[in-house]
Amino acid sequence: GVRNVDQEALRFAPREFASQLNADSAVLVTEGGSVGDPGSGSNRWLAFLPAESRDRLAKTKGLLDQVLRQRCNWLGRKRPVIFSRANISQVTGFDNRHFLPPYFPITRGEDRIMGEVIRFIYPGSVTLEYPWAVPHLPIPDREWSERDNLHSVTPRFPGNLTNQAVHEAGLRCLSDDLQTRLEFLAASFSNLAGSQDNVLLNHLMDDRHSFRAAQMSGLQEKIRESSDLPEEWRKYLAESYLQIQSSTLGTPAVANLKGSINGYSGSELLQFWRDAWRAFGQSLLAWSEIREAARAITESASK
């Protein structure tokens, strides 16, 4: 439905992503922006806004203090933009003429996992974000808490392990056969589900260190870029950096693991995620048959 997609749609495309594109690269997902509550677990992303948005925020008196309290934002694009991975917005379109995977409906970030799995199965596919947004206005209005404003390393399990499984599978799988890629990904989830406690804890520790290092590096860059911006903004970035720097990672132990699933913790939490990863791998293997069964039911009902 967008007839004016031009080179601007790829302005910020990473070289690795752009090099995979060709005339057959399909738009498998379309999405829009949102107006209102951003739906994020914290507002750490404020420090990493693009230059244009950052400058407007920093140079408007009192605006930074306002956005640190109020959860009302416009998140979107001024033009159609092509991405490598879907984020799944409130209004999302799927081209199910293609073989799209099942959803991973567990805890925060499941939308990102869906986007990563689609990109894994179709490495050359793209997501198109439209230049419009839809309301996301919870009642009553929400505000950020002091905890939401903290730049700290959140020690919750499983962290980035689920996305990491998809990413690493993408690096190792060389075949372009769809069924082979699906089976490869299913095996990756089965492999994750079969990992011993110490292996999972080591991956969790690596994830925390990588996250902290990336946050500190990004904040250092933003601080350098903000030398001519108001003191209020520079103070906000400096405090954010110190919070990350002073975050105590600690050595994860099974007994100390916390999560956001049904109050599970410790070994019970580990077992829950092992079961979830294993079940998702199994659903990937069965997905072809499930889709065919759904097609047969649909066709039968329409007669």
mmCIF file of C-alpha atoms in Angstrom:
data_model
loop_
_atom_site.group_PDB
_atom_site.id
_atom_site.type_symbol
_atom_site.label_atom_id
_atom_site.label_comp_id
_atom_site.label_asym_id
_atom_site.label_seq_id
_atom_site.Cartn_x
_atom_site.Cartn_y
_atom_site.Cartn_z
ATOM 1 C CA GLY A 1 0.000 0.000 0.000
ATOM 2 C CA VAL A 2 3.005 2.335 0.146
ATOM 3 C CA ARG A 3 3.905 3.560 -3.307
ATOM 4 C CA ASN A 4 6.630 6.056 -2.473
ATOM 5 C CA VAL A 5 9.282 3.875 -0.840
ATOM 6 C CA ASP A 6 12.633 5.269 -1.969
ATOM 7 C CA GLN A 7 16.247 5.225 -0.831
ATOM 8 C CA GLU A 8 15.323 7.162 2.315
ATOM 9 C CA ALA A 9 13.594 4.012 3.567
ATOM 10 C CA LEU A 10 17.033 2.400 3.853
ATOM 11 C CA ARG A 11 18.938 5.401 5.209
ATOM 12 C CA PHE A 12 19.925 3.736 8.501
ATOM 13 C CA ALA A 13 20.167 0.166 7.230
ATOM 14 C CA PRO A 14 23.321 -1.613 8.513
ATOM 15 C CA ARG A 15 25.634 -2.798 5.763
ATOM 16 C CA GLU A 16 25.255 -6.469 6.777
ATOM 17 C CA PHE A 17 21.470 -6.235 6.375
ATOM 18 C CA ALA A 18 21.527 -4.191 3.160
ATOM 19 C CA SER A 19 23.944 -6.640 1.518
ATOM 20 C CA GLN A 20 21.362 -9.442 1.889
ATOM 21 C CA LEU A 21 18.666 -7.573 -0.033
ATOM 22 C CA ASN A 22 17.760 -8.354 -3.628
ATOM 23 C CA ALA A 23 14.819 -8.057 -6.006
ATOM 24 C CA ASP A 24 13.137 -11.054 -4.363
ATOM 25 C CA SER A 25 13.351 -9.724 -0.783
ATOM 26 C CA ALA A 26 9.777 -9.943 0.463
ATOM 27 C CA VAL A 27 7.995 -7.624 2.895
ATOM 28 C CA LEU A 28 6.703 -10.256 5.330
ATOM 29 C CA VAL A 29 5.656 -7.931 8.162
ATOM 30 C CA THR A 30 4.246 -4.405 8.233
ATOM 31 C CA GLU A 31 3.815 -2.317 11.358
ATOM 32 C CA GLY A 32 3.189 1.204 12.603
ATOM 33 C CA GLY A 33 4.242 3.417 15.481
ATOM 34 C CA SER A 34 2.367 4.208 18.674
ATOM 35 C CA VAL A 35 1.126 7.263 20.547
ATOM 36 C CA GLY A 36 0.953 7.046 24.323
ATOM 37 C CA ASP A 37 2.519 4.460 26.616
ATOM 38 C CA PRO A 38 5.624 3.014 24.906
ATOM 39 C CA GLY A 39 5.042 -0.452 26.342
ATOM 40 C CA SER A 40 8.672 -0.755 27.461
ATOM 41 C CA GLY A 41 9.743 -2.030 30.869
ATOM 42 C CA SER A 42 11.791 1.091 31.560
ATOM 43 C CA ASN A 43 12.745 4.318 29.805
ATOM 44 C CA ARG A 44 16.472 3.636 29.453
ATOM 45 C CA TRP A 45 16.046 4.098 25.713
ATOM 46 C CA LEU A 46 15.698 7.882 26.203
ATOM 47 C CA ALA A 47 19.469 8.219 26.453
ATOM 48 C CA PHE A 48 19.895 6.581 23.043
ATOM 49 C CA LEU A 49 17.449 8.646 20.998
ATOM 50 C CA PRO A 50 18.477 9.640 17.455
ATOM 51 C CA ALA A 51 20.224 13.020 17.237
ATOM 52 C CA GLU A 52 17.201 14.967 15.989
ATOM 53 C CA SER A 53 14.889 13.729 18.743
ATOM 54 C CA ARG A 54 17.630 14.025 21.384
ATOM 55 C CA ASP A 55 18.361 17.662 20.510
ATOM 56 C CA ARG A 56 14.687 18.588 20.605
ATOM 57 C CA LEU A 57 14.301 16.906 23.985
ATOM 58 C CA ALA A 58 17.472 18.380 25.465
ATOM 59 C CA LYS A 59 16.902 21.945 24.253
ATOM 60 C CA THR A 60 13.252 22.282 25.310
ATOM 61 C CA LYS A 61 13.221 23.608 28.872
ATOM 62 C CA GLY A 62 11.557 21.245 31.348
ATOM 63 C CA LEU A 63 10.865 18.555 28.740
ATOM 64 C CA LEU A 64 13.434 16.053 30.052
ATOM 65 C CA ASP A 65 11.936 16.180 33.557
ATOM 66 C CA GLN A 66 8.489 15.689 32.020
ATOM 67 C CA VAL A 67 9.365 12.626 29.954
ATOM 68 C CA LEU A 68 11.162 11.049 32.921
ATOM 69 C CA ARG A 69 7.794 11.116 34.728
ATOM 70 C CA GLN A 70 5.111 10.763 32.067
ATOM 71 C CA ARG A 71 4.653 7.631 29.984
ATOM 72 C CA CYS A 72 3.267 9.361 26.934
ATOM 73 C CA ASN A 73 5.346 9.269 23.759
ATOM 74 C CA TRP A 74 5.127 9.210 20.018
ATOM 75 C CA LEU A 75 7.242 6.319 18.761
ATOM 76 C CA GLY A 76 7.334 6.135 15.017
ATOM 77 C CA ARG A 77 8.763 7.275 11.689
ATOM 78 C CA LYS A 78 8.288 10.290 9.462
ATOM 79 C CA ARG A 79 8.628 8.176 6.318
ATOM 80 C CA PRO A 80 8.230 4.514 5.339
ATOM 81 C CA VAL A 81 11.268 2.663 6.719
ATOM 82 C CA ILE A 82 12.571 -0.826 5.935
ATOM 83 C CA PHE A 83 13.996 -2.937 8.771
ATOM 84 C CA SER A 84 15.573 -6.358 9.013
ATOM 85 C CA ARG A 85 13.522 -7.455 12.051
ATOM 86 C CA ALA A 86 9.929 -6.904 13.097
ATOM 87 C CA ASN A 87 9.096 -5.424 16.501
ATOM 88 C CA ILE A 88 5.367 -6.278 16.291
ATOM 89 C CA SER A 89 3.327 -3.139 16.946
ATOM 90 C CA GLN A 90 -0.307 -2.808 18.064
ATOM 91 C CA VAL A 91 -1.341 -2.974 14.396
ATOM 92 C CA THR A 92 0.819 -5.499 12.587
ATOM 93 C CA GLY A 93 0.383 -7.153 9.217
ATOM 94 C CA PHE A 94 1.682 -10.650 8.374
ATOM 95 C CA ASP A 95 1.960 -12.029 4.869
ATOM 96 C CA ASN A 96 0.839 -15.558 5.658
ATOM 97 C CA ARG A 97 1.087 -16.578 2.032
ATOM 98 C CA HIS A 98 4.630 -17.297 3.163
ATOM 99 C CA PHE A 99 5.488 -19.894 5.769
ATOM 100 C CA LEU A 100 5.643 -17.732 8.898
ATOM 101 C CA PRO A 101 6.557 -19.299 12.263
ATOM 102 C CA PRO A 102 4.449 -19.622 15.418
ATOM 103 C CA TYR A 103 4.541 -16.973 18.123
ATOM 104 C CA PHE A 104 6.589 -17.348 21.323
ATOM 105 C CA PRO A 105 3.965 -16.099 23.816
ATOM 106 C CA ILE A 106 6.014 -15.860 27.023
ATOM 107 C CA THR A 107 6.972 -12.819 29.145
ATOM 108 C CA ARG A 108 8.383 -9.507 27.851
ATOM 109 C CA GLY A 109 10.179 -9.440 24.520
ATOM 110 C CA GLU A 110 8.198 -12.237 22.852
ATOM 111 C CA ASP A 111 7.521 -9.857 19.954
ATOM 112 C CA ARG A 112 11.233 -9.479 19.353
ATOM 113 C CA ILE A 113 11.670 -13.264 19.406
ATOM 114 C CA MET A 114 8.969 -13.558 16.730
ATOM 115 C CA GLY A 115 10.809 -11.004 14.610
ATOM 116 C CA GLU A 116 14.130 -12.804 15.073
ATOM 117 C CA VAL A 117 12.621 -16.167 14.086
ATOM 118 C CA ILE A 118 11.077 -14.708 10.918
ATOM 119 C CA ARG A 119 14.423 -13.174 9.992
ATOM 120 C CA PHE A 120 16.168 -16.496 10.661
ATOM 121 C CA ILE A 121 13.823 -18.472 8.405
ATOM 122 C CA TYR A 122 13.919 -15.782 5.660
ATOM 123 C CA PRO A 123 17.332 -14.038 5.922
ATOM 124 C CA GLY A 124 16.617 -11.726 2.971
ATOM 125 C CA SER A 125 13.141 -10.643 4.075
ATOM 126 C CA VAL A 126 12.244 -7.202 5.414
ATOM 127 C CA THR A 127 9.780 -5.409 7.673
ATOM 128 C CA LEU A 128 8.129 -2.190 6.527
ATOM 129 C CA GLU A 129 7.158 0.405 9.136
ATOM 130 C CA TYR A 130 4.520 2.900 8.040
ATOM 131 C CA PRO A 131 4.719 6.642 8.859
ATOM 132 C CA TRP A 132 1.675 6.588 11.133
ATOM 133 C CA ALA A 133 0.870 5.546 14.687
ATOM 134 C CA VAL A 134 -2.047 4.163 16.689
ATOM 135 C CA PRO A 135 -3.095 5.098 20.250
ATOM 136 C CA HIS A 136 -1.855 3.088 23.219
ATOM 137 C CA LEU A 137 -3.499 4.927 26.109
ATOM 138 C CA PRO A 138 -3.946 2.842 29.270
ATOM 139 C CA ILE A 139 -6.576 3.945 31.792
ATOM 140 C CA PRO A 140 -5.661 5.345 34.267
ATOM 141 C CA ASP A 141 -2.576 7.150 32.971
ATOM 142 C CA ARG A 142 0.696 5.540 33.980
ATOM 143 C CA GLU A 143 3.835 7.278 35.183
ATOM 144 C CA TRP A 144 7.415 6.079 35.334
ATOM 145 C CA SER A 145 8.614 5.112 38.803
ATOM 146 C CA GLU A 146 12.045 6.029 40.164
ATOM 147 C CA ARG A 147 13.108 2.446 39.510
ATOM 148 C CA ASP A 148 12.105 2.744 35.849
ATOM 149 C CA ASN A 149 14.523 5.659 35.463
ATOM 150 C CA LEU A 150 17.524 3.707 36.735
ATOM 151 C CA HIS A 151 20.166 2.514 34.261
ATOM 152 C CA SER A 152 21.020 -0.807 35.850
ATOM 153 C CA VAL A 153 21.686 -4.343 34.691
ATOM 154 C CA THR A 154 18.434 -6.201 35.340
ATOM 155 C CA PRO A 155 19.406 -9.598 36.829
ATOM 156 C CA ARG A 156 16.381 -11.559 35.628
ATOM 157 C CA PHE A 157 16.493 -14.967 34.010
ATOM 158 C CA PRO A 158 16.631 -15.896 31.149
ATOM 159 C CA GLY A 159 17.869 -12.497 29.975
ATOM 160 C CA ASN A 160 18.755 -12.640 26.300
ATOM 161 C CA LEU A 161 19.225 -16.425 26.096
ATOM 162 C CA THR A 162 16.165 -17.047 23.914
ATOM 163 C CA ASN A 163 17.136 -14.405 21.341
ATOM 164 C CA GLN A 164 20.723 -15.572 21.540
ATOM 165 C CA ALA A 165 19.678 -19.094 20.548
ATOM 166 C CA VAL A 166 18.019 -17.725 17.387
ATOM 167 C CA HIS A 167 20.942 -15.411 16.576
ATOM 168 C CA GLU A 168 23.580 -18.116 16.981
ATOM 169 C CA ALA A 169 21.516 -20.527 14.887
ATOM 170 C CA GLY A 170 21.473 -17.897 12.135
ATOM 171 C CA LEU A 171 25.273 -17.678 12.202
ATOM 172 C CA ARG A 172 25.723 -21.450 11.928
ATOM 173 C CA CYS A 173 22.947 -22.459 9.521
ATOM 174 C CA LEU A 174 24.237 -22.207 5.938
ATOM 175 C CA SER A 175 21.373 -23.889 4.077
ATOM 176 C CA ASP A 176 18.751 -21.768 2.315
ATOM 177 C CA ASP A 177 16.223 -24.641 2.315
ATOM 178 C CA LEU A 178 13.250 -23.560 4.425
ATOM 179 C CA GLN A 179 12.572 -26.940 6.044
ATOM 180 C CA THR A 180 16.241 -27.417 6.867
ATOM 181 C CA ARG A 181 16.395 -24.011 8.522
ATOM 182 C CA LEU A 182 13.244 -24.753 10.512
ATOM 183 C CA GLU A 183 14.671 -28.059 11.767
ATOM 184 C CA PHE A 184 17.993 -26.373 12.560
ATOM 185 C CA LEU A 185 16.240 -23.756 14.694
ATOM 186 C CA ALA A 186 14.108 -26.381 16.434
ATOM 187 C CA ALA A 187 17.292 -28.283 17.303
ATOM 188 C CA SER A 188 18.793 -25.078 18.712
ATOM 189 C CA PHE A 189 15.872 -24.671 21.105
ATOM 190 C CA SER A 190 16.070 -28.347 22.057
ATOM 191 C CA ASN A 191 19.787 -27.883 22.687
ATOM 192 C CA LEU A 192 19.096 -24.883 24.928
ATOM 193 C CA ALA A 193 16.462 -26.867 26.836
ATOM 194 C CA GLY A 194 18.969 -29.653 27.475
ATOM 195 C CA SER A 195 21.705 -27.383 28.846
ATOM 196 C CA GLN A 196 23.014 -28.008 32.355
ATOM 197 C CA ASP A 197 22.522 -25.419 35.114
ATOM 198 C CA ASN A 198 26.133 -24.220 35.051
ATOM 199 C CA VAL A 199 26.036 -23.722 31.265
ATOM 200 C CA LEU A 200 22.894 -21.582 31.490
ATOM 201 C CA LEU A 201 24.325 -19.558 34.381
ATOM 202 C CA ASN A 202 27.552 -18.916 32.455
ATOM 203 C CA HIS A 203 25.564 -17.709 29.448
ATOM 204 C CA LEU A 204 23.491 -15.479 31.731
ATOM 205 C CA MET A 205 26.664 -13.972 33.201
ATOM 206 C CA ASP A 206 28.111 -13.367 29.732
ATOM 207 C CA ASP A 207 24.839 -11.726 28.722
ATOM 208 C CA ARG A 208 24.956 -9.350 31.692
ATOM 209 C CA HIS A 209 28.578 -8.388 31.016
ATOM 210 C CA SER A 210 27.884 -7.823 27.306
ATOM 211 C CA PHE A 211 24.812 -5.732 28.093
ATOM 212 C CA ARG A 212 26.674 -3.550 30.591
ATOM 213 C CA ALA A 213 29.624 -3.066 28.236
ATOM 214 C CA ALA A 214 27.326 -2.097 25.346
ATOM 215 C CA GLN A 215 25.363 0.333 27.539
ATOM 216 C CA MET A 216 28.517 1.998 28.877
ATOM 217 C CA SER A 217 30.045 2.286 25.409
ATOM 218 C CA GLY A 218 26.824 3.743 24.006
ATOM 219 C CA LEU A 219 26.498 6.255 26.852
ATOM 220 C CA GLN A 220 30.129 7.353 26.434
ATOM 221 C CA GLU A 221 29.421 8.072 22.786
ATOM 222 C CA LYS A 222 26.241 10.013 23.652
ATOM 223 C CA ILE A 223 28.147 12.038 26.262
ATOM 224 C CA ARG A 224 30.769 12.990 23.666
ATOM 225 C CA GLU A 225 28.058 13.985 21.191
ATOM 226 C CA SER A 226 26.299 16.155 23.801
ATOM 227 C CA SER A 227 29.090 18.566 24.724
ATOM 228 C CA ASP A 228 27.139 21.547 23.322
ATOM 229 C CA LEU A 229 23.774 20.548 24.826
ATOM 230 C CA PRO A 230 22.256 21.948 28.060
ATOM 231 C CA GLU A 231 23.721 20.893 31.416
ATOM 232 C CA GLU A 232 20.486 19.152 32.414
ATOM 233 C CA TRP A 233 20.882 16.646 29.574
ATOM 234 C CA ARG A 234 24.610 16.130 30.140
ATOM 235 C CA LYS A 235 23.947 15.523 33.852
ATOM 236 C CA TYR A 236 21.280 12.948 32.978
ATOM 237 C CA LEU A 237 23.716 11.044 30.724
ATOM 238 C CA ALA A 238 26.540 11.225 33.275
ATOM 239 C CA GLU A 239 24.294 9.859 36.049
ATOM 240 C CA SER A 240 23.087 7.098 33.746
ATOM 241 C CA TYR A 241 26.682 6.105 33.000
ATOM 242 C CA LEU A 242 27.602 6.004 36.698
ATOM 243 C CA GLN A 243 24.566 3.845 37.467
ATOM 244 C CA ILE A 244 25.609 1.288 34.858
ATOM 245 C CA GLN A 245 29.234 1.422 35.969
ATOM 246 C CA SER A 246 28.319 0.771 39.608
ATOM 247 C CA SER A 247 25.857 -2.044 38.854
ATOM 248 C CA THR A 248 26.847 -5.139 40.805
ATOM 249 C CA LEU A 249 26.531 -8.168 38.577
ATOM 250 C CA GLY A 250 27.502 -10.780 41.097
ATOM 251 C CA THR A 251 27.940 -14.450 40.271
ATOM 252 C CA PRO A 252 24.542 -15.964 39.421
ATOM 253 C CA ALA A 253 23.476 -19.001 41.437
ATOM 254 C CA VAL A 254 20.436 -21.189 40.849
ATOM 255 C CA ALA A 255 18.982 -20.358 44.257
ATOM 256 C CA ASN A 256 19.150 -16.603 43.545
ATOM 257 C CA LEU A 257 17.522 -16.645 40.106
ATOM 258 C CA LYS A 258 14.481 -14.413 39.733
ATOM 259 C CA GLY A 259 12.015 -14.133 36.873
ATOM 260 C CA SER A 260 8.676 -12.631 35.940
ATOM 261 C CA ILE A 261 6.809 -15.880 35.270
ATOM 262 C CA ASN A 262 4.138 -16.884 37.825
ATOM 263 C CA GLY A 263 6.460 -16.031 40.692
ATOM 264 C CA TYR A 264 8.885 -18.819 39.763
ATOM 265 C CA SER A 265 12.441 -18.590 41.059
ATOM 266 C CA GLY A 266 15.506 -20.782 41.475
ATOM 267 C CA SER A 267 15.440 -24.310 40.055
ATOM 268 C CA GLU A 268 11.691 -24.059 39.429
ATOM 269 C CA LEU A 269 12.325 -21.089 37.125
ATOM 270 C CA LEU A 270 15.063 -22.986 35.275
ATOM 271 C CA GLN A 271 12.774 -25.936 34.713
ATOM 272 C CA PHE A 272 9.964 -23.698 33.479
ATOM 273 C CA TRP A 273 12.201 -22.230 30.779
ATOM 274 C CA ARG A 274 13.631 -25.593 29.808
ATOM 275 C CA ASP A 275 10.074 -26.816 29.257
ATOM 276 C CA ALA A 276 9.200 -23.654 27.286
ATOM 277 C CA TRP A 277 12.236 -23.881 25.001
ATOM 278 C CA ARG A 278 11.660 -27.594 24.374
ATOM 279 C CA ALA A 279 7.961 -27.045 23.620
ATOM 280 C CA PHE A 280 8.713 -24.211 21.205
ATOM 281 C CA GLY A 281 11.234 -26.373 19.356
ATOM 282 C CA GLN A 282 8.601 -29.094 19.064
ATOM 283 C CA SER A 283 6.019 -26.609 17.804
ATOM 284 C CA LEU A 284 8.431 -25.509 15.071
ATOM 285 C CA LEU A 285 8.730 -29.111 13.868
ATOM 286 C CA ALA A 286 4.951 -29.564 13.909
ATOM 287 C CA TRP A 287 4.135 -26.172 12.422
ATOM 288 C CA SER A 288 3.872 -27.378 8.809
ATOM 289 C CA GLU A 289 1.230 -29.934 9.762
ATOM 290 C CA ILE A 290 -0.609 -27.414 11.959
ATOM 291 C CA ARG A 291 -0.788 -24.923 9.087
ATOM 292 C CA GLU A 292 -2.030 -27.569 6.687
ATOM 293 C CA ALA A 293 -4.698 -28.654 9.167
ATOM 294 C CA ALA A 294 -5.771 -25.014 9.606
ATOM 295 C CA ARG A 295 -5.944 -24.590 5.830
ATOM 296 C CA ALA A 296 -8.145 -27.703 5.492
ATOM 297 C CA ILE A 297 -10.488 -26.501 8.244
ATOM 298 C CA THR A 298 -10.753 -23.051 6.667
ATOM 299 C CA GLU A 299 -11.467 -24.412 3.204
ATOM 300 C CA SER A 300 -14.034 -26.854 4.575
ATOM 301 C CA ALA A 301 -15.820 -24.102 6.516
ATOM 302 C CA SER A 302 -15.997 -21.840 3.449
ATOM 303 C CA LYS A 303 -17.777 -24.440 1.290
#
